[in-house]
């Protein structure tokens, strides 16, 4: 079946640095991908919709200058957490739409970011 | 706007007992509905989904859910839980126009009593 691969699965970075997370659709093309954030013991919150070849659409309250999203190809979307701080430590997960219309999304494995 | 409410934050049931996790949604039309499970430190696994048709949906691991339009509910059930069912369960909704843009409920943590 369709697979979405997310890399890295975990990352530790120093406060003030930037971290890039990749989300790839392995055997299908995705013009749209979604990015979610999950704080410990909380639900998954939709951060943004990544659109191939155009700007991402951010949900209310998400800082677009801090969470840079690039969707340069039909199989790759990246999320860059810029100038990371400890409060950005979270589980980030991406998803891509199923190949057929009106089918559920496929989720990546998630990336656990720890900022120290 | 779509929203999902899971009124139970934490539920504990005995192994072998039946389970029902509650979910209510808010949406103007018939939404797409999902139940996902997440084990500690892990990603998401789709248990089942409702898009249309039979309102009683069968999923993996012996789970089922029933869509009740009149009550705006999509409760998850299992007749006999196993210790391995301990996890976080998320009810989720998506719109007809974008089945992949999924909005999650707050989750219900399930603990199993030996």
PDB file of C-alpha atoms in Angstrom:
ATOM      1  CA  UNK A   1       0.000   0.000   0.000  1.00  0.00           C
ATOM      2  CA  UNK A   2       0.897   3.637  -0.114  1.00  0.00           C
ATOM      3  CA  UNK A   3       3.582   4.647   2.327  1.00  0.00           C
ATOM      4  CA  UNK A   4       4.622   7.964   3.753  1.00  0.00           C
ATOM      5  CA  UNK A   5       8.128   8.100   5.122  1.00  0.00           C
ATOM      6  CA  UNK A   6       9.217  10.701   7.621  1.00  0.00           C
ATOM      7  CA  UNK A   7      12.808  11.466   8.551  1.00  0.00           C
ATOM      8  CA  UNK A   8      14.347  11.687  11.058  1.00  0.00           C
ATOM      9  CA  UNK A   9      12.333   9.684  13.548  1.00  0.00           C
ATOM     10  CA  UNK A  10      13.907  11.607  16.388  1.00  0.00           C
ATOM     11  CA  UNK A  11      16.241  14.560  16.713  1.00  0.00           C
ATOM     12  CA  UNK A  12      17.851  16.485  19.533  1.00  0.00           C
ATOM     13  CA  UNK A  13      19.040  19.995  18.825  1.00  0.00           C
ATOM     14  CA  UNK A  14      20.402  22.953  20.715  1.00  0.00           C
ATOM     15  CA  UNK A  15      18.251  25.952  21.433  1.00  0.00           C
ATOM     16  CA  UNK A  16      18.567  28.551  18.687  1.00  0.00           C
ATOM     17  CA  UNK A  17      19.366  26.129  15.894  1.00  0.00           C
ATOM     18  CA  UNK A  18      17.100  25.036  13.040  1.00  0.00           C
ATOM     19  CA  UNK A  19      15.855  21.552  12.350  1.00  0.00           C
ATOM     20  CA  UNK A  20      14.480  20.154   9.096  1.00  0.00           C
ATOM     21  CA  UNK A  21      12.001  17.295   8.975  1.00  0.00           C
ATOM     22  CA  UNK A  22      11.267  15.497   5.724  1.00  0.00           C
ATOM     23  CA  UNK A  23       8.057  13.839   4.640  1.00  0.00           C
ATOM     24  CA  UNK A  24       8.119  11.678   1.514  1.00  0.00           C
ATOM     25  CA  UNK A  25       5.419   9.838  -0.345  1.00  0.00           C
ATOM     26  CA  UNK A  26       7.231   6.710  -1.465  1.00  0.00           C
ATOM     27  CA  UNK A  27       5.157   5.247  -4.260  1.00  0.00           C
ATOM     28  CA  UNK A  28       2.709   7.946  -5.148  1.00  0.00           C
ATOM     29  CA  UNK A  29       2.584  11.656  -5.799  1.00  0.00           C
ATOM     30  CA  UNK A  30       1.118  14.071  -3.309  1.00  0.00           C
ATOM     31  CA  UNK A  31       0.332  17.630  -4.317  1.00  0.00           C
ATOM     32  CA  UNK A  32      -0.849  18.246  -0.772  1.00  0.00           C
ATOM     33  CA  UNK A  33       0.576  17.143   2.540  1.00  0.00           C
ATOM     34  CA  UNK A  34      -0.415  17.976   6.086  1.00  0.00           C
ATOM     35  CA  UNK A  35       1.734  18.709   9.126  1.00  0.00           C
ATOM     36  CA  UNK A  36       0.613  18.062  12.683  1.00  0.00           C
ATOM     37  CA  UNK A  37       2.146  18.721  16.088  1.00  0.00           C
ATOM     38  CA  UNK A  38       1.492  16.717  19.215  1.00  0.00           C
ATOM     39  CA  UNK A  39       2.647  17.911  22.618  1.00  0.00           C
ATOM     40  CA  UNK A  40       3.087  15.267  25.334  1.00  0.00           C
ATOM     41  CA  UNK A  41      -0.190  13.770  26.469  1.00  0.00           C
ATOM     42  CA  UNK A  42      -2.145  15.947  24.062  1.00  0.00           C
ATOM     43  CA  UNK A  43      -3.888  15.490  20.752  1.00  0.00           C
ATOM     44  CA  UNK A  44      -2.588  16.103  17.269  1.00  0.00           C
ATOM     45  CA  UNK A  45      -3.092  19.653  16.117  1.00  0.00           C
ATOM     46  CA  UNK A  46      -3.070  20.507  12.427  1.00  0.00           C
ATOM     47  CA  UNK A  47      -0.347  23.072  11.802  1.00  0.00           C
ATOM     48  CA  UNK A  48      -0.451  23.612   8.081  1.00  0.00           C
ATOM     49  CA  UNK A  49      -1.303  22.298   4.657  1.00  0.00           C
ATOM     50  CA  UNK A  50       1.666  21.971   2.357  1.00  0.00           C
ATOM     51  CA  UNK A  51       0.950  22.659  -1.312  1.00  0.00           C
ATOM     52  CA  UNK A  52       3.289  21.565  -4.090  1.00  0.00           C
ATOM     53  CA  UNK A  53       4.620  24.549  -5.982  1.00  0.00           C
ATOM     54  CA  UNK A  54       2.899  27.168  -3.866  1.00  0.00           C
ATOM     55  CA  UNK A  55       2.796  28.578  -0.369  1.00  0.00           C
ATOM     56  CA  UNK A  56       1.655  26.520   2.543  1.00  0.00           C
ATOM     57  CA  UNK A  57      -1.611  27.287   4.276  1.00  0.00           C
ATOM     58  CA  UNK A  58      -1.121  27.719   8.003  1.00  0.00           C
ATOM     59  CA  UNK A  59      -3.722  27.173  10.694  1.00  0.00           C
ATOM     60  CA  UNK A  60      -4.603  30.011  12.982  1.00  0.00           C
ATOM     61  CA  UNK A  61      -1.993  30.614  15.642  1.00  0.00           C
ATOM     62  CA  UNK A  62       0.863  28.853  13.848  1.00  0.00           C
ATOM     63  CA  UNK A  63       3.836  31.089  13.162  1.00  0.00           C
ATOM     64  CA  UNK A  64       4.692  30.770   9.494  1.00  0.00           C
ATOM     65  CA  UNK A  65       8.089  32.393   9.949  1.00  0.00           C
ATOM     66  CA  UNK A  66       9.027  29.883  12.590  1.00  0.00           C
ATOM     67  CA  UNK A  67       7.700  26.771  10.898  1.00  0.00           C
ATOM     68  CA  UNK A  68       8.870  26.956   7.310  1.00  0.00           C
ATOM     69  CA  UNK A  69       7.209  24.521   4.950  1.00  0.00           C
ATOM     70  CA  UNK A  70       8.530  23.715   1.515  1.00  0.00           C
ATOM     71  CA  UNK A  71       6.850  21.385  -0.958  1.00  0.00           C
ATOM     72  CA  UNK A  72       9.210  21.554  -3.906  1.00  0.00           C
ATOM     73  CA  UNK A  73       8.342  18.239  -5.511  1.00  0.00           C
ATOM     74  CA  UNK A  74       5.379  15.913  -5.788  1.00  0.00           C
ATOM     75  CA  UNK A  75       6.898  13.475  -3.331  1.00  0.00           C
ATOM     76  CA  UNK A  76       8.600  15.648  -0.730  1.00  0.00           C
ATOM     77  CA  UNK A  77       7.485  18.190   1.816  1.00  0.00           C
ATOM     78  CA  UNK A  78       9.791  19.601   4.460  1.00  0.00           C
ATOM     79  CA  UNK A  79       9.115  21.331   7.750  1.00  0.00           C
ATOM     80  CA  UNK A  80      11.893  23.469   9.161  1.00  0.00           C
ATOM     81  CA  UNK A  81      11.648  24.583  12.748  1.00  0.00           C
ATOM     82  CA  UNK A  82      13.715  27.748  12.833  1.00  0.00           C
ATOM     83  CA  UNK A  83      15.471  29.082  15.916  1.00  0.00           C
ATOM     84  CA  UNK A  84      14.128  26.213  17.941  1.00  0.00           C
ATOM     85  CA  UNK A  85      13.407  26.633  21.634  1.00  0.00           C
ATOM     86  CA  UNK A  86      12.572  24.064  24.304  1.00  0.00           C
ATOM     87  CA  UNK A  87       8.870  24.864  23.965  1.00  0.00           C
ATOM     88  CA  UNK A  88       9.060  23.604  20.366  1.00  0.00           C
ATOM     89  CA  UNK A  89       9.880  20.137  21.663  1.00  0.00           C
ATOM     90  CA  UNK A  90       7.084  17.989  20.369  1.00  0.00           C
ATOM     91  CA  UNK A  91       6.086  15.095  18.143  1.00  0.00           C
ATOM     92  CA  UNK A  92       5.665  16.241  14.545  1.00  0.00           C
ATOM     93  CA  UNK A  93       3.810  14.038  12.083  1.00  0.00           C
ATOM     94  CA  UNK A  94       2.955  14.461   8.442  1.00  0.00           C
ATOM     95  CA  UNK A  95       0.321  12.917   6.235  1.00  0.00           C
ATOM     96  CA  UNK A  96      -0.501  12.685   2.552  1.00  0.00           C
ATOM     97  CA  UNK A  97      -3.862  12.053   0.878  1.00  0.00           C
ATOM     98  CA  UNK A  98      -4.677   8.612  -0.382  1.00  0.00           C
ATOM     99  CA  UNK A  99      -4.365   8.006  -4.075  1.00  0.00           C
ATOM    100  CA  UNK A 100      -8.062   7.585  -4.763  1.00  0.00           C
ATOM    101  CA  UNK A 101     -10.482  10.457  -4.208  1.00  0.00           C
ATOM    102  CA  UNK A 102     -12.163  10.520  -0.851  1.00  0.00           C
ATOM    103  CA  UNK A 103      -9.835   8.054   0.810  1.00  0.00           C
ATOM    104  CA  UNK A 104      -8.164   8.547   4.124  1.00  0.00           C
ATOM    105  CA  UNK A 105      -4.714  10.018   4.569  1.00  0.00           C
ATOM    106  CA  UNK A 106      -1.523   8.065   5.093  1.00  0.00           C
ATOM    107  CA  UNK A 107       0.556   9.157   8.049  1.00  0.00           C
ATOM    108  CA  UNK A 108       4.293   9.197   8.475  1.00  0.00           C
ATOM    109  CA  UNK A 109       5.918   7.601  11.490  1.00  0.00           C
ATOM    110  CA  UNK A 110       6.420  10.950  13.184  1.00  0.00           C
ATOM    111  CA  UNK A 111       9.486  12.869  14.368  1.00  0.00           C
ATOM    112  CA  UNK A 112      10.181  13.464  18.021  1.00  0.00           C
ATOM    113  CA  UNK A 113      11.994  16.785  18.410  1.00  0.00           C
ATOM    114  CA  UNK A 114      13.756  17.629  21.648  1.00  0.00           C
ATOM    115  CA  UNK A 115      15.293  21.061  21.984  1.00  0.00           C
ATOM    116  CA  UNK A 116      17.840  21.404  24.768  1.00  0.00           C
TER     117      UNK A 116
ATOM    118  CA  UNK B   1     -15.902  24.425  11.346  1.00  0.00           C
ATOM    119  CA  UNK B   2     -15.512  20.785  12.101  1.00  0.00           C
ATOM    120  CA  UNK B   3     -14.774  19.644  15.620  1.00  0.00           C
ATOM    121  CA  UNK B   4     -14.598  16.417  17.558  1.00  0.00           C
ATOM    122  CA  UNK B   5     -15.283  15.872  21.231  1.00  0.00           C
ATOM    123  CA  UNK B   6     -14.089  12.915  23.226  1.00  0.00           C
ATOM    124  CA  UNK B   7     -15.591  13.430  26.674  1.00  0.00           C
ATOM    125  CA  UNK B   8     -13.570  10.767  28.437  1.00  0.00           C
ATOM    126  CA  UNK B   9      -9.934  11.650  29.085  1.00  0.00           C
ATOM    127  CA  UNK B  10      -9.024   8.339  30.696  1.00  0.00           C
ATOM    128  CA  UNK B  11     -10.866   5.032  30.961  1.00  0.00           C
ATOM    129  CA  UNK B  12      -9.825   1.895  32.796  1.00  0.00           C
ATOM    130  CA  UNK B  13     -11.450  -1.437  32.065  1.00  0.00           C
ATOM    131  CA  UNK B  14     -10.691  -4.966  33.151  1.00  0.00           C
ATOM    132  CA  UNK B  15      -9.147  -7.358  30.704  1.00  0.00           C
ATOM    133  CA  UNK B  16     -11.916  -9.297  28.998  1.00  0.00           C
ATOM    134  CA  UNK B  17     -14.523  -6.632  29.676  1.00  0.00           C
ATOM    135  CA  UNK B  18     -16.348  -4.739  26.976  1.00  0.00           C
ATOM    136  CA  UNK B  19     -15.329  -1.266  25.934  1.00  0.00           C
ATOM    137  CA  UNK B  20     -17.060   1.777  24.545  1.00  0.00           C
ATOM    138  CA  UNK B  21     -15.242   5.023  23.809  1.00  0.00           C
ATOM    139  CA  UNK B  22     -17.405   8.017  23.111  1.00  0.00           C
ATOM    140  CA  UNK B  23     -17.041  10.476  20.275  1.00  0.00           C
ATOM    141  CA  UNK B  24     -19.243  13.345  19.180  1.00  0.00           C
ATOM    142  CA  UNK B  25     -18.626  15.498  16.156  1.00  0.00           C
ATOM    143  CA  UNK B  26     -19.797  18.836  14.919  1.00  0.00           C
ATOM    144  CA  UNK B  27     -20.149  19.326  11.201  1.00  0.00           C
ATOM    145  CA  UNK B  28     -22.768  20.758   8.900  1.00  0.00           C
ATOM    146  CA  UNK B  29     -23.006  17.776   6.620  1.00  0.00           C
ATOM    147  CA  UNK B  30     -22.139  14.122   6.908  1.00  0.00           C
ATOM    148  CA  UNK B  31     -18.454  13.995   7.677  1.00  0.00           C
ATOM    149  CA  UNK B  32     -15.865  11.342   7.189  1.00  0.00           C
ATOM    150  CA  UNK B  33     -15.136   9.768  10.565  1.00  0.00           C
ATOM    151  CA  UNK B  34     -12.146   7.841  11.818  1.00  0.00           C
ATOM    152  CA  UNK B  35     -10.750   6.139  14.873  1.00  0.00           C
ATOM    153  CA  UNK B  36      -6.984   5.987  15.305  1.00  0.00           C
ATOM    154  CA  UNK B  37      -4.901   4.315  17.981  1.00  0.00           C
ATOM    155  CA  UNK B  38      -1.507   5.456  19.211  1.00  0.00           C
ATOM    156  CA  UNK B  39       0.704   3.411  21.490  1.00  0.00           C
ATOM    157  CA  UNK B  40       3.159   5.290  23.729  1.00  0.00           C
ATOM    158  CA  UNK B  41       5.898   6.924  21.707  1.00  0.00           C
ATOM    159  CA  UNK B  42       4.509   5.547  18.473  1.00  0.00           C
ATOM    160  CA  UNK B  43       2.778   6.845  15.389  1.00  0.00           C
ATOM    161  CA  UNK B  44      -0.863   6.475  14.421  1.00  0.00           C
ATOM    162  CA  UNK B  45      -2.689   3.379  13.285  1.00  0.00           C
ATOM    163  CA  UNK B  46      -6.083   3.565  11.604  1.00  0.00           C
ATOM    164  CA  UNK B  47      -8.604   1.309  13.344  1.00  0.00           C
ATOM    165  CA  UNK B  48     -11.585   2.021  11.147  1.00  0.00           C
ATOM    166  CA  UNK B  49     -13.316   4.654   9.083  1.00  0.00           C
ATOM    167  CA  UNK B  50     -16.788   5.690   8.008  1.00  0.00           C
ATOM    168  CA  UNK B  51     -17.316   7.341   4.657  1.00  0.00           C
ATOM    169  CA  UNK B  52     -20.806   6.195   3.699  1.00  0.00           C
ATOM    170  CA  UNK B  53     -23.067   3.168   3.625  1.00  0.00           C
ATOM    171  CA  UNK B  54     -23.577   0.816   6.530  1.00  0.00           C
ATOM    172  CA  UNK B  55     -23.479   2.825   9.731  1.00  0.00           C
ATOM    173  CA  UNK B  56     -21.895  -0.034  11.674  1.00  0.00           C
ATOM    174  CA  UNK B  57     -18.259  -0.183  10.687  1.00  0.00           C
ATOM    175  CA  UNK B  58     -15.930  -3.061  11.392  1.00  0.00           C
ATOM    176  CA  UNK B  59     -12.262  -2.365  11.929  1.00  0.00           C
ATOM    177  CA  UNK B  60      -9.049  -4.110  12.799  1.00  0.00           C
ATOM    178  CA  UNK B  61      -8.234  -5.790  16.106  1.00  0.00           C
ATOM    179  CA  UNK B  62     -11.897  -6.589  16.764  1.00  0.00           C
ATOM    180  CA  UNK B  63     -13.053  -2.968  17.017  1.00  0.00           C
ATOM    181  CA  UNK B  64     -16.265  -1.598  15.594  1.00  0.00           C
ATOM    182  CA  UNK B  65     -17.946   1.792  15.573  1.00  0.00           C
ATOM    183  CA  UNK B  66     -21.448   2.976  14.863  1.00  0.00           C
ATOM    184  CA  UNK B  67     -22.309   6.225  13.129  1.00  0.00           C
ATOM    185  CA  UNK B  68     -25.458   7.774  14.564  1.00  0.00           C
ATOM    186  CA  UNK B  69     -26.423  10.882  12.660  1.00  0.00           C
ATOM    187  CA  UNK B  70     -29.217  11.826  15.040  1.00  0.00           C
ATOM    188  CA  UNK B  71     -26.782  11.912  17.937  1.00  0.00           C
ATOM    189  CA  UNK B  72     -23.764  13.180  15.974  1.00  0.00           C
ATOM    190  CA  UNK B  73     -21.838  10.319  17.467  1.00  0.00           C
ATOM    191  CA  UNK B  74     -19.327   7.725  16.335  1.00  0.00           C
ATOM    192  CA  UNK B  75     -18.602   5.585  19.387  1.00  0.00           C
ATOM    193  CA  UNK B  76     -15.944   2.900  19.317  1.00  0.00           C
ATOM    194  CA  UNK B  77     -16.668  -0.508  20.795  1.00  0.00           C
ATOM    195  CA  UNK B  78     -14.929  -3.781  21.477  1.00  0.00           C
ATOM    196  CA  UNK B  79     -16.637  -6.755  23.121  1.00  0.00           C
ATOM    197  CA  UNK B  80     -13.608  -8.003  25.021  1.00  0.00           C
ATOM    198  CA  UNK B  81     -10.451  -5.993  25.551  1.00  0.00           C
ATOM    199  CA  UNK B  82      -6.950  -7.386  25.758  1.00  0.00           C
ATOM    200  CA  UNK B  83      -4.024  -5.965  27.710  1.00  0.00           C
ATOM    201  CA  UNK B  84      -2.430  -5.010  24.402  1.00  0.00           C
ATOM    202  CA  UNK B  85      -5.308  -2.604  23.727  1.00  0.00           C
ATOM    203  CA  UNK B  86      -3.918  -0.161  26.287  1.00  0.00           C
ATOM    204  CA  UNK B  87      -3.147   2.959  24.265  1.00  0.00           C
ATOM    205  CA  UNK B  88      -4.415   6.403  23.322  1.00  0.00           C
ATOM    206  CA  UNK B  89      -7.452   6.463  21.060  1.00  0.00           C
ATOM    207  CA  UNK B  90      -8.315   9.386  18.835  1.00  0.00           C
ATOM    208  CA  UNK B  91     -11.589  10.030  17.107  1.00  0.00           C
ATOM    209  CA  UNK B  92     -11.192  12.202  14.031  1.00  0.00           C
ATOM    210  CA  UNK B  93     -13.255  13.921  11.378  1.00  0.00           C
ATOM    211  CA  UNK B  94     -12.690  15.142   7.852  1.00  0.00           C
ATOM    212  CA  UNK B  95     -14.928  16.953   5.445  1.00  0.00           C
ATOM    213  CA  UNK B  96     -16.426  15.532   2.285  1.00  0.00           C
ATOM    214  CA  UNK B  97     -14.378  17.970   0.215  1.00  0.00           C
ATOM    215  CA  UNK B  98     -11.074  16.992   1.816  1.00  0.00           C
ATOM    216  CA  UNK B  99     -11.052  13.534   3.296  1.00  0.00           C
ATOM    217  CA  UNK B 100      -7.351  13.821   4.062  1.00  0.00           C
ATOM    218  CA  UNK B 101      -7.461  17.022   6.101  1.00  0.00           C
ATOM    219  CA  UNK B 102      -8.161  15.324   9.379  1.00  0.00           C
ATOM    220  CA  UNK B 103      -9.121  17.041  12.619  1.00  0.00           C
ATOM    221  CA  UNK B 104      -8.490  15.037  15.764  1.00  0.00           C
ATOM    222  CA  UNK B 105     -10.339  14.849  19.036  1.00  0.00           C
ATOM    223  CA  UNK B 106      -8.509  15.275  22.316  1.00  0.00           C
ATOM    224  CA  UNK B 107      -8.054  11.564  22.770  1.00  0.00           C
ATOM    225  CA  UNK B 108      -9.011   8.958  25.350  1.00  0.00           C
ATOM    226  CA  UNK B 109      -6.344   7.051  27.193  1.00  0.00           C
ATOM    227  CA  UNK B 110      -7.314   3.427  27.752  1.00  0.00           C
ATOM    228  CA  UNK B 111      -5.799   1.468  30.613  1.00  0.00           C
ATOM    229  CA  UNK B 112      -6.404  -2.237  31.117  1.00  0.00           C
ATOM    230  CA  UNK B 113      -6.789  -3.685  34.585  1.00  0.00           C
ATOM    231  CA  UNK B 114      -5.332  -7.217  34.843  1.00  0.00           C
TER     232      UNK B 114
END
